[in-house]
């Protein structure tokens, strides 16, 4: 039984990381239809920013989160202004362009910082475990779960309760008419892209204590995160959250039943099925226009 | 129609001439250079295969590498068996190391070369058929096709890596025998081998062209523009899409088989996401609207990659990444689009000039004859 | 106030409007009439900057609109109520109206009360999603959204199309009140000749992208209607 | 036995009943005009017949065969053709290629593999002459004028040789001469093809119509000859609207 | 259709004009080493997933080449390194190896870290009878006459390590590795040894390369309660696993991670604190006390930065160049061919940072296995040093097979 709960928690903690990565991607994809394959590199930049701030300014991960959000957000802004904005009417081409951006960002980091893996210290206040019977949960992972939920909540608040969010949602649903009502759609797009990139940066910073920080670290994440976004459904925060949870728990379950490789294969096949039979996502928004 | 057909012939004859005469001559009939170029040709072939589904039918297959890899493994299995005749039970060495008792049943048929070649074309096509029917019956299009094929690619690569007992795992299939075909042994540094690969590419191109030039190609172009409207004429859109998908897979499998001959091993990286996305990029650089252009895209980008990595050992990927961004931004229809646009402009200019000359002639003649025909054209 | 001379407007390379000139005086109602597909909607979209390009002059309140971005035109006080209403279906009624205020330059984000006097039904349905309203209610919402921006001019594209007759009358009344009581200039694309005749100070009949006839409201005779508006 | 029969056909979008218990039957070779105010459900009815929309209730019989659940392409193979309100031709293809697509007597994949060039003789030549597009054979459809595109789409339907042709506002955007010519073509098709035409242009309707069906709010309002319908007070109320002094 | 297809032809011609004739200018033939230069290939990934490790090998190799050149070269000839970046991709490895061997006519190629890349290069060097100097520890079971194996084979890493672990911590081993040849083969060897000494493998599992979430693995470890984690994870996976293992609160005194692959590079990324108390088995550690090593480390840090580390693969990448040099010095300069270099290498003994290393006739290297415990400063403290240099036996686990100077012998 303990094994079951342990595994359920493992799934939850995988889901929390996935959610943070996918959330930014979901906003970028939902708002602009841009398939951002450079998202993994934003995650990587977040991790390197954490390393930079730690080794040169001595800032811990938690303290530097706002700065990292800004730094990666700015890079995202630059990428949007420089490349992505020319491609809004060609969604499939964004796959190619952002893949190129990913290659460039990776190589820039490699040339600037070096290709060896970097060390970022874990916040010491989050050391240790909580043990309930045989169920052992690492404090840091518990923190991640709650943090990702609060990021979700903050994003939800931003989208539904602020002027920026309302404008963004208006633009998503009807770009033309939003323009007619004085909304500067290009500015909204740029900010939304920057916000998505910033979230990826935060996610990158927060996974540093668990993984190896290398220029190629983001590549593995982006495919999974993208699958989550598609399964969740375009523009649905709830869908993204639930899909992350499902994928995380399913990965944990299958890898417990089989092994990590076949578990991943099973999850991928399940995702293919879901996309095939529910291409509109888990929570399709039925509204008549 | 006839004039267009002759233009066709000239274009393809030029391409064939290029591959069969100009390139080997330009490379000085050098074994190493020819071998390197043969590699580019196989990569061009898989880019061409993608153009068949992406350019013609609008199906962006991000998992093209999966069918390429299948073809590669099938050929490698045959060559591995040939290399293992002296092993106990004729079993490949890696199977012994992973405690496999006897040769698995699905390896048996690959003792035979004809079966191998047929399988190298048909297995990828069959896999594509299953995927195609699965997706297109459900009217899955665009991004969703891209994502499903991508997920499928990741899954199939994981399976190949996991089943090390049968596939050689991460190392792939290595230590292969050379191919023997009708008494000819493939030496991949020879001119004859280069011609073999180039011949295969031209052959595949001609077959693909036949498909594109037939009514199937026409219907596919219509489907790409408006699948619903095509249905109203009684076409089963899913079948057409599946056919394009299968044909593309078969050619990709073919290219995979050649790739194994060129590189002398099969590796699961042939089924990797980076490789698969690279195929898409070659196709985009060349121009997905034309099969030859896509093949050239594959050849050119790989050549460029080769040259760049020679010139800038440290930063060549940086240049490559920037190149992709630039191509997407500046040349949305690839090199082909640029050439096409330029030539169309030239032709339009001459046509205009000819028209004006004719008009001025007509006017002067009418002035001379004194009849003012108001609507004279 | 709104002025066009020798205006061409393009979709792609084909000119949909050709050599159109007109002048809309402050505080007047101008009707634009014509058959399906003669460019009425394109004219409104051209004013908003939603076509691919224009040639000729187009100005509003003395400012040249030619190169101005759509969002800035909105901020000048041009309220656009498009054909098919195009309210935001997933927004609540409140959010839809609030969206209108984003075109205000004074930064005020409150919903004017008079909107709810004009359209009491919106007050009742304030929390519902726009997409769940009936056609007539959506039309009222679309007008309310435009009013929230405190517009100087309203561009209405067939506001009564496909709406039950009793609401049609209501909407027509509102349009007249907005003009007569609040002095809002109105440009109205209309199929309904009697209403156009009753309401407008001025009319423009388009045919094949050109101005076929223009004149004051009284000059809109049955002959003109027969020639250009019936089939 | 009628060729096309709609029995209690209904469809619902969200809460809206777009078509509500519609009964309609057409004889072989009949031309039927479908009138009604905006939103009456005319286009939706065509959508239901050709299979673009699935009904929530009722049945569609064609030649006595139940079509209600058949996918679009199978209905097309049975002989139902459709023209859309805005011309939907393949803009990237040339005129000939568009017609070749429309020539779909053998729509299978395998038979298409054996066809390599468009034969300009026979039916294709006839159709091209009829719609006067003979000079534009190799023009991309996207470069045609609006009227020509409408013609092309009609030509495609002729090429398809559908037994039942559904037309949604075929004359929208046409000049008066073009409209008249369209009317002549339609009249010549009577008898050999069954047609349903949704139209607002009353003069055009007068030119072609034998029987007129008027729809309102998803149901049948009136049916009969054009005079009968025009004098029907219910029709005037619903369609001509606004006190009946309109010019529609 | 129109003129499009004519254009295709034009495009084709144009394209080749742009990039088609690199081969024309390539000069070839002549002696292997001429003009006072000895061409050697340097083939380590500078980009891609494996660059993390391979770039350090590249650095070490290049440093040795420069040192040799600075000290007058070999027979007065300079080593001319041809550097390629195979981008961590086996296909690119094969392509670049061809360039080095065939086009650039290198007498030897130094390169690569992963088994897959070695396998990709193998047909090229065997087909052209060239020499590939491979510095990495590997799974053994290979007996090419064209590869100089500088790293440890399983018997050199495990023969002393596994019994020592079982003695000190218990015989219940949890085997975890990345899913490829090396971990599986090492685990085979480990299981044989465990079987002999009465231990048991409680669980054996493999995760995909680059796998980074070990929650499930850690849960399984909790359930199985082994005595030792026998770890053959590499690179990113090893780093991720160790960080998560540490975060999960396991005590290294109770449950140590015993790794065959973890070196100073990984520990630097893991962080000394998380790695402290765990064990690695290798022939070299950065902190090894010897004059040769102090010189090596000092030169390396001076050249590449004080935050860099040396490790058991970069050491081999370094000393292999000196082995190459020693072999060449035995040869007549006019007589330099890959085969001659190979034959001259056999039986060569030089002083490497880890001690005296000898090239066996099977082309593998006799090394000095050590077991070390990681400290929180990121350095390893040797706890077990083998008495004598250990001979490489690539077919140790396969009875009746052995690799000799004549190649693989079955008996």
Coordinates of N, CA, C and O in Angstrom, one line a residue, chain B residues 12 24 55-56 59 88 100 127 131 178 219 247 267 272 319:
Chain B
X12 N 13.9 17.3 -65.2 CA 14.4 16.0 -64.6 C 15.6 15.5 -65.3 O 16.5 14.9 -64.6
X24 N 29.8 13.2 -60.1 CA 31.0 12.4 -60.1 C 32.2 13.0 -60.7 O 33.4 12.8 -60.2
X55 N 4.4 18.4 -48.9 CA 4.2 19.3 -50.0 C 2.9 19.0 -50.8 O 2.1 19.9 -51.1
X56 N 2.7 17.8 -51.1 CA 1.6 17.4 -52.0 C 0.3 17.3 -51.3 O -0.7 17.7 -51.8
X59 N 0.3 17.0 -45.4 CA 0.4 16.2 -44.1 C 1.8 16.3 -43.6 O 2.7 15.8 -44.1
X88 N 27.9 -19.3 -33.9 CA 27.1 -20.4 -33.5 C 25.7 -20.2 -33.9 O 25.1 -19.1 -33.5
X100 N 20.1 -14.4 -25.7 CA 19.0 -14.9 -26.5 C 19.4 -16.4 -26.9 O 20.5 -16.6 -27.3
X127 N 3.2 0.2 -41.8 CA 3.1 0.9 -40.5 C 2.4 2.3 -40.8 O 1.5 2.7 -40.1
X131 N -1.1 3.8 -39.3 CA -1.1 5.2 -38.8 C -2.1 6.1 -39.5 O -2.9 6.8 -39.0
X178 N 29.0 -6.6 -46.3 CA 28.6 -5.8 -47.5 C 27.4 -6.4 -48.2 O 27.3 -7.7 -48.2
X219 N -5.8 15.3 -56.9 CA -6.7 15.2 -55.8 C -6.1 15.6 -54.5 O -6.6 16.3 -53.7
X247 N 3.1 6.0 -49.5 CA 4.1 6.1 -50.5 C 5.3 6.8 -50.0 O 6.5 6.4 -50.2
X267 N 21.5 2.7 -36.5 CA 21.5 3.2 -35.2 C 20.1 3.7 -34.8 O 19.4 4.2 -35.7
X272 N 15.6 9.3 -34.3 CA 15.5 10.3 -33.3 C 14.7 11.5 -33.7 O 14.5 11.8 -34.8
X319 N 25.6 28.5 -36.8 CA 25.3 29.0 -38.2 C 24.1 28.2 -38.8 O 23.2 28.8 -39.4

